[in-house]
Coordinates of C-alpha atoms in Angstrom, one line a residue:
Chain X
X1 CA 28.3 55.6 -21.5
X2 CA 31.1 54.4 -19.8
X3 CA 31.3 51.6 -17.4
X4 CA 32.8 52.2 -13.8
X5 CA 35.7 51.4 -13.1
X6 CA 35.7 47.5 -11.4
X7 CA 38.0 46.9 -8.8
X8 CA 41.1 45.2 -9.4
X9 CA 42.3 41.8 -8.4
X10 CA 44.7 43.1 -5.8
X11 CA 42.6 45.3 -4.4
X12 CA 39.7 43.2 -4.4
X13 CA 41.8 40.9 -2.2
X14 CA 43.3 44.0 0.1
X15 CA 39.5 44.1 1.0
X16 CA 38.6 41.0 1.5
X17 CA 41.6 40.1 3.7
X18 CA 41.5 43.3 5.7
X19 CA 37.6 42.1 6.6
X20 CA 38.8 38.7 7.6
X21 CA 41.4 40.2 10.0
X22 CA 38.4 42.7 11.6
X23 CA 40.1 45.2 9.6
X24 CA 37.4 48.3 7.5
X25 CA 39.2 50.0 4.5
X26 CA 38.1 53.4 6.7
X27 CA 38.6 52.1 10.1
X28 CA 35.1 52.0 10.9
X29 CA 33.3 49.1 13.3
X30 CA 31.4 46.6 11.1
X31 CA 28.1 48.1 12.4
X32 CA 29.0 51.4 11.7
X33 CA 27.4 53.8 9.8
X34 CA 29.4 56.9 8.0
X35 CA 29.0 60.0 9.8
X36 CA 25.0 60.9 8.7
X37 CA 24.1 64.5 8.1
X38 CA 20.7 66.2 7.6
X39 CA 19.7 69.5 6.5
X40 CA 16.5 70.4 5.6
X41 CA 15.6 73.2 2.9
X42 CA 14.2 77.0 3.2
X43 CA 10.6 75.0 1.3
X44 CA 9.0 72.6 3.2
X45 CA 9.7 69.4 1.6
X46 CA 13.5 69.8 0.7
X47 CA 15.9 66.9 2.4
X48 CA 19.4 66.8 2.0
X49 CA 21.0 63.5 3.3
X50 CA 24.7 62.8 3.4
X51 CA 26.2 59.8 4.9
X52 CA 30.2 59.9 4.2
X53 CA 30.4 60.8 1.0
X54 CA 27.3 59.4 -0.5
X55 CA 24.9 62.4 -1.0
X56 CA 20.8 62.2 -1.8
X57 CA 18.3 65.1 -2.0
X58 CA 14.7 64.8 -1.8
X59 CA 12.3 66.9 -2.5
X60 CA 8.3 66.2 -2.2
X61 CA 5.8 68.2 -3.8
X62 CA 1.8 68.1 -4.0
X63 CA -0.6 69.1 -6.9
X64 CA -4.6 68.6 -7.1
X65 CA -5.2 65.7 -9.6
X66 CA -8.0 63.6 -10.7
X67 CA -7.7 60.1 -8.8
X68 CA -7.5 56.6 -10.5
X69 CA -10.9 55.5 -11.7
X70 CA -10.4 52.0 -9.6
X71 CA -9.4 54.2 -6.6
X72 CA -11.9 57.0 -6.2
X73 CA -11.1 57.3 -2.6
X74 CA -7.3 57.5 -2.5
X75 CA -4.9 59.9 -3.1
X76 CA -2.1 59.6 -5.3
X77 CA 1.6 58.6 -3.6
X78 CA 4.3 58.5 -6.0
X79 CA 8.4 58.0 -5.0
X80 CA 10.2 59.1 -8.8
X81 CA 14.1 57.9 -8.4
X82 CA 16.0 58.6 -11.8
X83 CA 19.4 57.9 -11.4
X84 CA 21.2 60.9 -13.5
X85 CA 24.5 61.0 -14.5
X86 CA 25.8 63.2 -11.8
X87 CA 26.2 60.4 -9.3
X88 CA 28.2 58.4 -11.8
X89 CA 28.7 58.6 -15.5
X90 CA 27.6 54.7 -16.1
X91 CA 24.2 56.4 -15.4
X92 CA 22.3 57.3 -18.6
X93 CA 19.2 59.5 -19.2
X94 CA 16.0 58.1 -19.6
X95 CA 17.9 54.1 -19.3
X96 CA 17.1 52.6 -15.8
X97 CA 19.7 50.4 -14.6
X98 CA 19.6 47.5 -12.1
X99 CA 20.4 49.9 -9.3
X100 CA 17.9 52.5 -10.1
X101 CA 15.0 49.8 -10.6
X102 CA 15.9 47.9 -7.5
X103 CA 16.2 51.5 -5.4
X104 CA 12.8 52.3 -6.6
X105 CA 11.2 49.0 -6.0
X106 CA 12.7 49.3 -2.4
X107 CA 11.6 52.2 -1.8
X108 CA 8.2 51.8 -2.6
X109 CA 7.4 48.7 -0.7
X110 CA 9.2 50.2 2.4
X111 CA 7.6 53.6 2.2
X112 CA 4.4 53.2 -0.1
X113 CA 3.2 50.0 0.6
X114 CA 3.8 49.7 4.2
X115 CA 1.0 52.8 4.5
X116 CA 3.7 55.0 6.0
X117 CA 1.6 57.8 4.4
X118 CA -2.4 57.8 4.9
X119 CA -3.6 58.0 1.2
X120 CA -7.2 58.1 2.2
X121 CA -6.4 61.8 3.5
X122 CA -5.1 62.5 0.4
X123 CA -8.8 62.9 -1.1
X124 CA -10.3 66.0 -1.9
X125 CA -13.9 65.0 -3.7
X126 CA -14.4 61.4 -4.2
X127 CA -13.8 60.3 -7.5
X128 CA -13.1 63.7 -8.9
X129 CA -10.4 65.5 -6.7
X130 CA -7.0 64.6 -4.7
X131 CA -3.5 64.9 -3.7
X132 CA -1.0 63.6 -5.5
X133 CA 2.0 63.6 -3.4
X134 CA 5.1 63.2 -5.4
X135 CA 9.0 62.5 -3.9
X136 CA 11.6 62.7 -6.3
X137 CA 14.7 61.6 -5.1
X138 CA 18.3 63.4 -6.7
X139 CA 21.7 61.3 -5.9
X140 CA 23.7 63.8 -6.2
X141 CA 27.1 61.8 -5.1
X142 CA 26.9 58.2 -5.0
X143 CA 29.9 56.5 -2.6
X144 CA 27.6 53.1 -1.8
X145 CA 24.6 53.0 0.5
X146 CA 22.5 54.5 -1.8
X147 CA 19.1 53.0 -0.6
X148 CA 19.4 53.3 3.3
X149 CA 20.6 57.2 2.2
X150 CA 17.3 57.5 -0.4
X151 CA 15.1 56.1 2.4
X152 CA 16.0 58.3 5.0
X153 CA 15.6 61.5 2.7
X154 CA 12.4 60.2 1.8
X155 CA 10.9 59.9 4.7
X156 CA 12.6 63.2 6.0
X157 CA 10.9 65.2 3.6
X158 CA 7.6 63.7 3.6
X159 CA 8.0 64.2 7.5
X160 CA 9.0 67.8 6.7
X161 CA 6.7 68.6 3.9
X162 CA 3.5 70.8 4.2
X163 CA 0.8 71.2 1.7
X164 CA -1.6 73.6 1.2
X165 CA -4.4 73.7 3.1
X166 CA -8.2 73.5 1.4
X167 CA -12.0 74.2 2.4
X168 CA -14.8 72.7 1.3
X169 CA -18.2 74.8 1.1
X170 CA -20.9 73.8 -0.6
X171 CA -19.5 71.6 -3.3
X172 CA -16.7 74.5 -4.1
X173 CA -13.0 73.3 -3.0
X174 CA -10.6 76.0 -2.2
X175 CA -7.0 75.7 -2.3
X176 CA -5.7 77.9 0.0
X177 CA -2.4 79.5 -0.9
X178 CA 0.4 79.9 1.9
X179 CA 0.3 83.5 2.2
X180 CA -3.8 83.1 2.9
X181 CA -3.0 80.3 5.2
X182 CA -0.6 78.0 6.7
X183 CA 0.6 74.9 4.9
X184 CA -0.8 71.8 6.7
X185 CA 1.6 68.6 7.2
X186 CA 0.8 65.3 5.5
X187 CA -1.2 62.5 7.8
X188 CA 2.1 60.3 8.7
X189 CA 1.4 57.4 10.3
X190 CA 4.7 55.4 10.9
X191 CA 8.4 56.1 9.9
X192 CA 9.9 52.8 8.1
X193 CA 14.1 53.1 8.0
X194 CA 16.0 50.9 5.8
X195 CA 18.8 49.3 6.4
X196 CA 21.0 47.4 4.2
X197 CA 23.7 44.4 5.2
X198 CA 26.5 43.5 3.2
X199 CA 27.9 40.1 3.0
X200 CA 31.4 38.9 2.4
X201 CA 33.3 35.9 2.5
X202 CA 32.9 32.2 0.9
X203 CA 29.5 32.2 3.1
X204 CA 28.7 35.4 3.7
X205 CA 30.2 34.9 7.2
X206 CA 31.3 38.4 7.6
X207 CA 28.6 41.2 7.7
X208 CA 29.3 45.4 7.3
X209 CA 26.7 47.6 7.9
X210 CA 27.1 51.2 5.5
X211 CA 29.5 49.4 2.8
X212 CA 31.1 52.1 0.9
X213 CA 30.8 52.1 -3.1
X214 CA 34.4 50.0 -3.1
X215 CA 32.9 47.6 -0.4
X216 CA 29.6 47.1 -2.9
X217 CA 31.5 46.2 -5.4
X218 CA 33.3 43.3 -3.7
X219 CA 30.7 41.9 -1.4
X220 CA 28.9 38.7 -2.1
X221 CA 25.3 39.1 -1.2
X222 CA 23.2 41.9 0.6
X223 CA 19.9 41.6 2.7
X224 CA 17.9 45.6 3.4
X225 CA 15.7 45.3 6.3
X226 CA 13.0 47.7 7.0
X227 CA 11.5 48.7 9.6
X228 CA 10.1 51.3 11.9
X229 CA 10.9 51.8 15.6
X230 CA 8.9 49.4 17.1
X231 CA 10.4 46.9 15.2
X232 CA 7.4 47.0 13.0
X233 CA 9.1 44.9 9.8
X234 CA 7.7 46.3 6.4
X235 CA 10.0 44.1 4.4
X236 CA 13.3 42.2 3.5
X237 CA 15.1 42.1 0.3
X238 CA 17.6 39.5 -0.1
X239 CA 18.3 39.0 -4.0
X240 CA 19.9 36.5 -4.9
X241 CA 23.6 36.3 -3.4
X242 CA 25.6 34.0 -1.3
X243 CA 23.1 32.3 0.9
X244 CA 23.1 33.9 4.4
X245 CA 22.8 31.5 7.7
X246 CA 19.3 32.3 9.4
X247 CA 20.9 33.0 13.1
X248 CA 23.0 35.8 11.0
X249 CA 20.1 37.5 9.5
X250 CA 18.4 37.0 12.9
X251 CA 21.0 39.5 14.6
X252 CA 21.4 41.6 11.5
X253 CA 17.2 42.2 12.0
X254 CA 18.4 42.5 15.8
X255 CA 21.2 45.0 15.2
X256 CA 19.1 47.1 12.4
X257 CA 16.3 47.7 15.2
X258 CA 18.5 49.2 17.3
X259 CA 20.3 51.5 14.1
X260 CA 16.7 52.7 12.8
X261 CA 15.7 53.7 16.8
X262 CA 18.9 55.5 16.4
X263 CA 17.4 57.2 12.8
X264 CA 14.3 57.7 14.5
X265 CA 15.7 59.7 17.1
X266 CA 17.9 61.6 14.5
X267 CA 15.0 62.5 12.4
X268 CA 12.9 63.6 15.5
X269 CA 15.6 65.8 16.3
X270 CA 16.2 67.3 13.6
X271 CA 12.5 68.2 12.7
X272 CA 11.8 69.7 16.5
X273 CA 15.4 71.9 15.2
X274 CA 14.0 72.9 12.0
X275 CA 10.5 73.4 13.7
X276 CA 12.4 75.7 16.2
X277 CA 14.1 77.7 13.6
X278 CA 11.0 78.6 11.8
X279 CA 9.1 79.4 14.3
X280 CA 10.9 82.8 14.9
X281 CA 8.7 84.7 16.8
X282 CA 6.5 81.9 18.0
X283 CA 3.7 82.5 16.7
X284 CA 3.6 79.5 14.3
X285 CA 0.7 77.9 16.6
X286 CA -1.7 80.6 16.2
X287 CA -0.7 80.2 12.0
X288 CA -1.7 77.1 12.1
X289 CA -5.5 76.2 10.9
X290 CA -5.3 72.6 11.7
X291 CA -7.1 70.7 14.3
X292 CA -5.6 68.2 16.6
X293 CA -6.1 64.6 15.7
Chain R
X1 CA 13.3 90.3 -1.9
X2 CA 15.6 87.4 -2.6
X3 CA 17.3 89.5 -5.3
X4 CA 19.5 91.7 -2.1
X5 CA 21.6 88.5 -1.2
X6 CA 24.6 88.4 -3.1
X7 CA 25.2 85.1 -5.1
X8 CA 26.9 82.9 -3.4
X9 CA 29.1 79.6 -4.5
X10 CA 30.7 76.6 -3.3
X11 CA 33.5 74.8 -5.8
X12 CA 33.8 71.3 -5.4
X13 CA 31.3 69.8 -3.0
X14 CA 30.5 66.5 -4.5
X15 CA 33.7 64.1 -4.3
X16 CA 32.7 61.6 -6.9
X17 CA 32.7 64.1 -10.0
X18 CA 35.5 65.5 -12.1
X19 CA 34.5 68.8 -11.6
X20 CA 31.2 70.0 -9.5
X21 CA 29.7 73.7 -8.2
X22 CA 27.1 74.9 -6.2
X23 CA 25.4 77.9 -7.4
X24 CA 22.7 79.8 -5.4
X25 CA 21.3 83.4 -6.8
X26 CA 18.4 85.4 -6.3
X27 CA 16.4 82.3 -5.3
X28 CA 17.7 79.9 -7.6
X29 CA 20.1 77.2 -6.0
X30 CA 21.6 75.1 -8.7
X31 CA 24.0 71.8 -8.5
X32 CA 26.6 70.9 -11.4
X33 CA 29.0 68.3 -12.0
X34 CA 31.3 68.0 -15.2
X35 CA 32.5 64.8 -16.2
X36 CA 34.7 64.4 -19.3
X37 CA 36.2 63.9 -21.3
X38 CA 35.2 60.3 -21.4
X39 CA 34.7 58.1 -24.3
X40 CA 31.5 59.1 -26.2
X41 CA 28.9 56.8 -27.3
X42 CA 29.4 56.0 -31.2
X43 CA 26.0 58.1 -32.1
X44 CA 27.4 61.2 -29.9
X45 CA 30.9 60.7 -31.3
X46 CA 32.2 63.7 -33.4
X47 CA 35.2 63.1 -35.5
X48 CA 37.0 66.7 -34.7
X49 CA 35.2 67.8 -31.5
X50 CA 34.4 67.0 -28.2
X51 CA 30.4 66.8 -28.0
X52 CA 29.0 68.8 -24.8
X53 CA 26.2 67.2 -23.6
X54 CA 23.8 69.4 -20.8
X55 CA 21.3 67.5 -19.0
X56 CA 18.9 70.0 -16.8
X57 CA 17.2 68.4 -14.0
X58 CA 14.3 70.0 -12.5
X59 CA 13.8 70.2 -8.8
X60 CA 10.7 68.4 -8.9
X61 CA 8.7 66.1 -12.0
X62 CA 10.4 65.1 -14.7
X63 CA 11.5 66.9 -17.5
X64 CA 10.0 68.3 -20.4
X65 CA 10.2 69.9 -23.5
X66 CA 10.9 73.0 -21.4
X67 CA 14.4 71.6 -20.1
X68 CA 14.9 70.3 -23.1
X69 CA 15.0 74.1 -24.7
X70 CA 16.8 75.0 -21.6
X71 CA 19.8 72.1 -22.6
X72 CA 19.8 73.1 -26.4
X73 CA 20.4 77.1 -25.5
X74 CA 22.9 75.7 -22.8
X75 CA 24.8 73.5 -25.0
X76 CA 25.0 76.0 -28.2
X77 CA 26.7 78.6 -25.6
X78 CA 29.2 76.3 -23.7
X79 CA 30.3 74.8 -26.5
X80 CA 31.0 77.7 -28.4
X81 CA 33.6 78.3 -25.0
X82 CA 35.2 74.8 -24.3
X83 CA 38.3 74.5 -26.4
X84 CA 36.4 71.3 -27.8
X85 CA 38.9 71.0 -30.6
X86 CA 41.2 69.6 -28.3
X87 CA 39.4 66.6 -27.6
X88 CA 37.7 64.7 -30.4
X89 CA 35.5 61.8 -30.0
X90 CA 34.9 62.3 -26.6
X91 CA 32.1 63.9 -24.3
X92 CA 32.2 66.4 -22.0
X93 CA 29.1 65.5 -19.7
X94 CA 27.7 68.5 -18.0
X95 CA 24.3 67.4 -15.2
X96 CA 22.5 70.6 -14.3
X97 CA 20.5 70.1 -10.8
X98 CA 17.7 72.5 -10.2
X99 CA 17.8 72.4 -6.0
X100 CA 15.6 75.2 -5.2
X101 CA 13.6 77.5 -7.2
X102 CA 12.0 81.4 -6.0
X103 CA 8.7 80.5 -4.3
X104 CA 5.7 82.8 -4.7
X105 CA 3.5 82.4 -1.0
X106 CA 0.3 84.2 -3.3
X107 CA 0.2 81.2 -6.2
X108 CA 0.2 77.5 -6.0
X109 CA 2.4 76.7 -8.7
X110 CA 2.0 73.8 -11.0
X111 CA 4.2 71.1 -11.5
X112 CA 4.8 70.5 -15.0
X113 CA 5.1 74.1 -16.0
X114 CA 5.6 74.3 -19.9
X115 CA 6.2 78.2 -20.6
X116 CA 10.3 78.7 -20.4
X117 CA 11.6 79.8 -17.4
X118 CA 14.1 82.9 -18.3
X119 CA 15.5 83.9 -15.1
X120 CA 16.8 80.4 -14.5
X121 CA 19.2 80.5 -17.4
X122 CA 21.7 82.7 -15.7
X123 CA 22.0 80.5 -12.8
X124 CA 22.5 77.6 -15.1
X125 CA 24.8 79.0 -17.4
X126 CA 27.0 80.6 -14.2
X127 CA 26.7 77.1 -12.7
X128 CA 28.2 75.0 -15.5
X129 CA 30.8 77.6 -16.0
X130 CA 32.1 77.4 -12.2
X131 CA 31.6 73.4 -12.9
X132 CA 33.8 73.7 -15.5
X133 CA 36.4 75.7 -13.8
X134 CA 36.2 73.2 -11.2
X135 CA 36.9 70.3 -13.7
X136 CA 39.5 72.5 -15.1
X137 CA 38.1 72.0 -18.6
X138 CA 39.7 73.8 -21.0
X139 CA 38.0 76.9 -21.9
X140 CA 38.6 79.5 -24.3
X141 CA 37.0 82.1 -22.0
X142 CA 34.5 82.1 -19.1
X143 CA 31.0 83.6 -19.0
X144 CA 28.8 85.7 -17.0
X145 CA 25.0 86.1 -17.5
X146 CA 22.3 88.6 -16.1
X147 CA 18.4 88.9 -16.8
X148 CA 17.4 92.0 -17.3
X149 CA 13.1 93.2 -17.6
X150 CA 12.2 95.8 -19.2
X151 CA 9.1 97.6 -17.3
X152 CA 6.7 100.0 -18.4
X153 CA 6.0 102.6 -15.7
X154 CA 3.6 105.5 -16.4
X155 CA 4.0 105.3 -20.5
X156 CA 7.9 105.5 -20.3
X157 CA 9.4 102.0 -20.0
X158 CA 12.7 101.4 -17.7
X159 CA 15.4 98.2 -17.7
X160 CA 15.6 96.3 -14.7
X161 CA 19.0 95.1 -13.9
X162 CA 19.2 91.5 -12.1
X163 CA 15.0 91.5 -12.0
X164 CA 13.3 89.4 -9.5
X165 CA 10.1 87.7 -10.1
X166 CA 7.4 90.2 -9.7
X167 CA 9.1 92.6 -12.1
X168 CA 9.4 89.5 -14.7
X169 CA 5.8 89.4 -14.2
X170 CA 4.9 92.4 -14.7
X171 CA 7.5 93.4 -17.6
X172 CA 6.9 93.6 -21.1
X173 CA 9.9 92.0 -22.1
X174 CA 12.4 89.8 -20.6
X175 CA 15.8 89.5 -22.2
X176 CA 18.6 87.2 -20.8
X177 CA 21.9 88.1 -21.8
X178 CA 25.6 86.0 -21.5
X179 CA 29.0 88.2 -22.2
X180 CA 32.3 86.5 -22.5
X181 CA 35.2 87.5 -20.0
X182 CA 36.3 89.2 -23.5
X183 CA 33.2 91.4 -23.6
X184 CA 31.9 89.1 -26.4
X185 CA 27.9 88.7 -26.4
X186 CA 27.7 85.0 -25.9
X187 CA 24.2 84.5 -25.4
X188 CA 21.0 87.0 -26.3
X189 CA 17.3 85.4 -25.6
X190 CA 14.2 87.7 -25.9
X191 CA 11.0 87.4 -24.8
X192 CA 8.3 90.0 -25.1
X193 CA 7.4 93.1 -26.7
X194 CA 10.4 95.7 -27.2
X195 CA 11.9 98.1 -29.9
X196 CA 15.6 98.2 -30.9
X197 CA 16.2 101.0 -28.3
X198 CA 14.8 98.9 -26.0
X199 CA 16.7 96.3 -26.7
X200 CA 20.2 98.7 -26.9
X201 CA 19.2 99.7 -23.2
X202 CA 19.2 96.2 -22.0
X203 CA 22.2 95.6 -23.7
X204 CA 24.5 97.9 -22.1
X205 CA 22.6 97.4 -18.4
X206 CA 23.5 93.4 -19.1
X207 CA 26.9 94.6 -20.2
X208 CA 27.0 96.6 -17.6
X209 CA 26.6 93.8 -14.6
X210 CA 28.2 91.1 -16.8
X211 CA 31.6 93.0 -17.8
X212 CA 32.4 95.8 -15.2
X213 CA 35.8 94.6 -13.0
X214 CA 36.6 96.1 -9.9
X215 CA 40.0 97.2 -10.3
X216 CA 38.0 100.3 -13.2
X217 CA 35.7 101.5 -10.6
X218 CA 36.2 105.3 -10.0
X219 CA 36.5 105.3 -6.0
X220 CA 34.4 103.3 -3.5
X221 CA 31.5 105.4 -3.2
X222 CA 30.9 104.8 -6.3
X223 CA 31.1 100.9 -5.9
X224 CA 28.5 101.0 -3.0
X225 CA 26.2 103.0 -5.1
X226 CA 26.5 100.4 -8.5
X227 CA 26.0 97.5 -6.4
X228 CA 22.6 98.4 -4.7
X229 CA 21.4 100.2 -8.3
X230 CA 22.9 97.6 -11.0
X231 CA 22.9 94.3 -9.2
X232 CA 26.1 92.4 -8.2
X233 CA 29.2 92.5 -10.6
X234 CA 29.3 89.2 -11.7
X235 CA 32.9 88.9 -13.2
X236 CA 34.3 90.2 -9.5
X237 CA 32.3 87.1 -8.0
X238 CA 33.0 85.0 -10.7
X239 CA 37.0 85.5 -9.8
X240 CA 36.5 86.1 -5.9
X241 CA 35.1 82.4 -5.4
X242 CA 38.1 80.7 -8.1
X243 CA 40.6 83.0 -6.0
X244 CA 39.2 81.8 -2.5
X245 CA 38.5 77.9 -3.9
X246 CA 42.3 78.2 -5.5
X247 CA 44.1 79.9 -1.7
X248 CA 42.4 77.2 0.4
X249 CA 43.9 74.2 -1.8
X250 CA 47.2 76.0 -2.3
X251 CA 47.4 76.3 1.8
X252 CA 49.3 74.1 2.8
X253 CA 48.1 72.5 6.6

């Protein structure tokens, strides 16, 4: 496959000088993100992100499985990101590259491992039956900020998702199918939202929030913070890089608070909309067959 | 049922490709992007042809040995219509995105389904083409596609034009068929149990959707009446959505 296209010298330094003189390539603020779009799907569980012209879908599905033998009473939580060659042709098939590891890794320790989805009510019969909760993630157009983008749609459609509701009588599980009754939503606990800085200059004085695909390519360093909105800080990534003062990444952590309240809101918004819109005749309550928490 | 819509397409959404389309159809909505030609990898290289390589993404789980049917029927077809003479020793790179696929409220579906899925080769295959339109790929003609079921009701069996999930079903046979914008059959895939007559029926309903134009329709009456009986005429939409993509970047702001 063909490698993408690096930057040239000139423009490389077009870039660099622009950001010394407070100056974005698309006249945006340095804490400014792209303008962020979300559309959810006609099936529950279908999240279409676009953030300038960066562009991820998510899509999260459930099947009964048999749990792991060393975790009879959780269910199984899985986040699949395969990089395909639509979002660039230096992706290959079935050959992850740095980005797609590192996507996946973050993911999974801001969404998975921070317990931003209750496994436990995943379980069906202990040791024999459970959810498995799968997210696959499809870049479809990749213009930089791939993993704030990814995160986002994750959590979206987990948030969005509904699976089907079960019984259990007298040792006999039933899955219920939606026309017999009402999907039920997943047990969410907390929303993470990540949020990656970019660094640029001899010390990574200078830091962009939202750096395009061109910007990624010339910074020196990046640090993804995640967290939910109460500050609640499920992780940060710095790998390798230009070393980063620790007063900088103190207000970059300051600043990203503020931006994921700001996604938090989004997201809340947009669910209630898409809540709204299904509910035609408002009679989605007396649907419903689950009980309040 | 999902089948009433008419398809509907959008050329060009995705900035980064060379050439993308959005496809959605009786249920089915379907994402494409062309790249190419680029430089081919030495195992993919051909000395005196462009190699067209389909990748089919499923919606959700990885794929299987189903897609990997799906790619092989795909590739056989489009290469027979990109001039790939014209380029050798490159590749034509052609990512198939399964968005959305016709859910059934009375099933839970599987994940990992392994039978082949024939209504979603249409979509595909109309997909790439508008991909490929969009990449402005060099093509000796385009292609239309249509699934037609034949159903057995009360001992006489009957073709289903455009069929929609319950009559795939229920049919005895399912038969996908792909006609060039010369009339040429392009693609033929059966499934099922069906006799020769059977088969000559589905041909001409296939033709029938795949090749009729607009401009040879009798009157207008007659035009209402094929689109609610035969299903859309694909060749008309196939053309409308070029002719609207082409007027709005013609028009000048």
């Amino acid at each position: 496959m063909p490698r993408e296209a690096e930057p040239s010298l000139n423009e490389r330094q077009f870039i660099l000088q622009a950001l010394q003189e407070n100056l974005r390539l698309d006249g945006r603020e340095f804490d400014q993100y792209r303008p962020l779009e979300l559309t959810f799907g006609d099936q529950y569980g279908v999240a279409d992100v676009t953030l300038g012209k960066t562009r991820v879908l998510a899509k999260a599905s459930a099947e009964v499985t048999v749990p792991y033998v060393d975790r009879p009473l959780d269910g199984i939580f899985n986040i699949a990101t395969e990089l395909s060659p639509m979002a660039s042709p230096a992706f290959e098939v079935g050959r992850p590259t740095e980005t797609e590891v590192l996507l996946s890794r973050l993911l999974e320790k801001t969404v998975r491992r921070s317990g931003a989805l209750d496994t436990e009510s995943l379980c069906l019969v202990a040791g024999q039956k459970v959810w498995s909760v799968r997210v696959d993630v499809h870049v479809l157009s990749h213009d930089g900020n791939l993993i704030d983008a990814a995160c986002l749609a994750v959590v979206a459609a987990l948030r969005h998702f509904r699976k089907p509701d079960t019984s259990m009588e007298s040792g006999i599980l039933t899955v219920y199918t939606p026309a017999e009754r009402e999907p039920v939503a997943l047990s969410w606990l907390h929303s993470p939202f990540c949020v990656t800085w970019s660094y640029f200059g001899d010390e990574g004085e200078i830091a962009l929030l939202d750096a395009t695909w061109r910007e990624e390519q010339v910074r020196v360093g990046s640090c993804t913070i995640s967290l939910n909105r109460h500050g609640e800080i499920c992780q940060i990534a710095k790998l390798g890089g230009t070393p980063v003062e620790a007063v900088t990444l103190l207000q970059c952590t300051n600043t990203a608070l503020t931006k994921v309240k700001e996604f938090s809101s989004f997201l809340d918004k947009k669910l209630a909309e898409d809540i709204k819109r299904r509910d035609k005749g408002g009679l989605m309550a007396e649907l419903s067959a689950e009980n309040d928490r | 049922m999902a089948t009433t819509a008419p398809p509907d397409a959008t050329l060009s959404p995705l900035p980064r490709a060379d050439g993308s389309a959005k496809y959605s159809y009786a249920g089915y909505t379907v994402t494409a992007t062309v790249t190419g030609p680029i430089e081919a990898q030495r195992r993919d290289e051909h000395a005196y042809e462009a190699h067209v390589d389909v990748i089919v993404r499923p919606a959700a789980g990885v794929g299987g040995t189903r897609e990997r049917h799906l790619e092989s029927i795909l590739q056989s077809s489009l290469s027979q219509l990109i001039l790939v003479k014209n380029f050798p020793r490159t590749l034509i790179q052609i990512v198939l995105q399964v968005e959305a696929t016709p859910d059934n409220d009375y099933v839970n579906t599987k994940l990992v389904q392994t039978s082949l899925n024939f209504p979603i080769i249409p979509a595909l295959l109309q997909t790439a083409v508008l991909a490929l339109l969009s990449a402005a790929m060099p093509m000796r003609a385009t292609a239309t596609s249509a699934v037609v079921a034949v159903v057995s009701q009360d001992g006489t069996s009957r073709t289903v034009a455009d069929a929609s999930a319950r009559d795939i079903e229920t049919a005895q046979s399912v038969h996908v068929l792909a006609f060039t914008s010369q009339d040429e059959l392009l693609l033929a895939e059966s499934e099922g149990d069906f006799t020769v007559e059977e088969w000559d029926d589905v041909y001409e309903t296939a033709k029938r959707i795949c090749c009729q134009s607009g401009a040879s329709k009798a009157g207008i009456e007659m035009l209402v009446d094929d689109e609610s009986l035969n299903g859309p005429d694909m060749r008309q939409f196939l053309r409308s959505t070029l002719e609207t993509k082409v007027d709005a970047d013609l028009h000048w702001k």
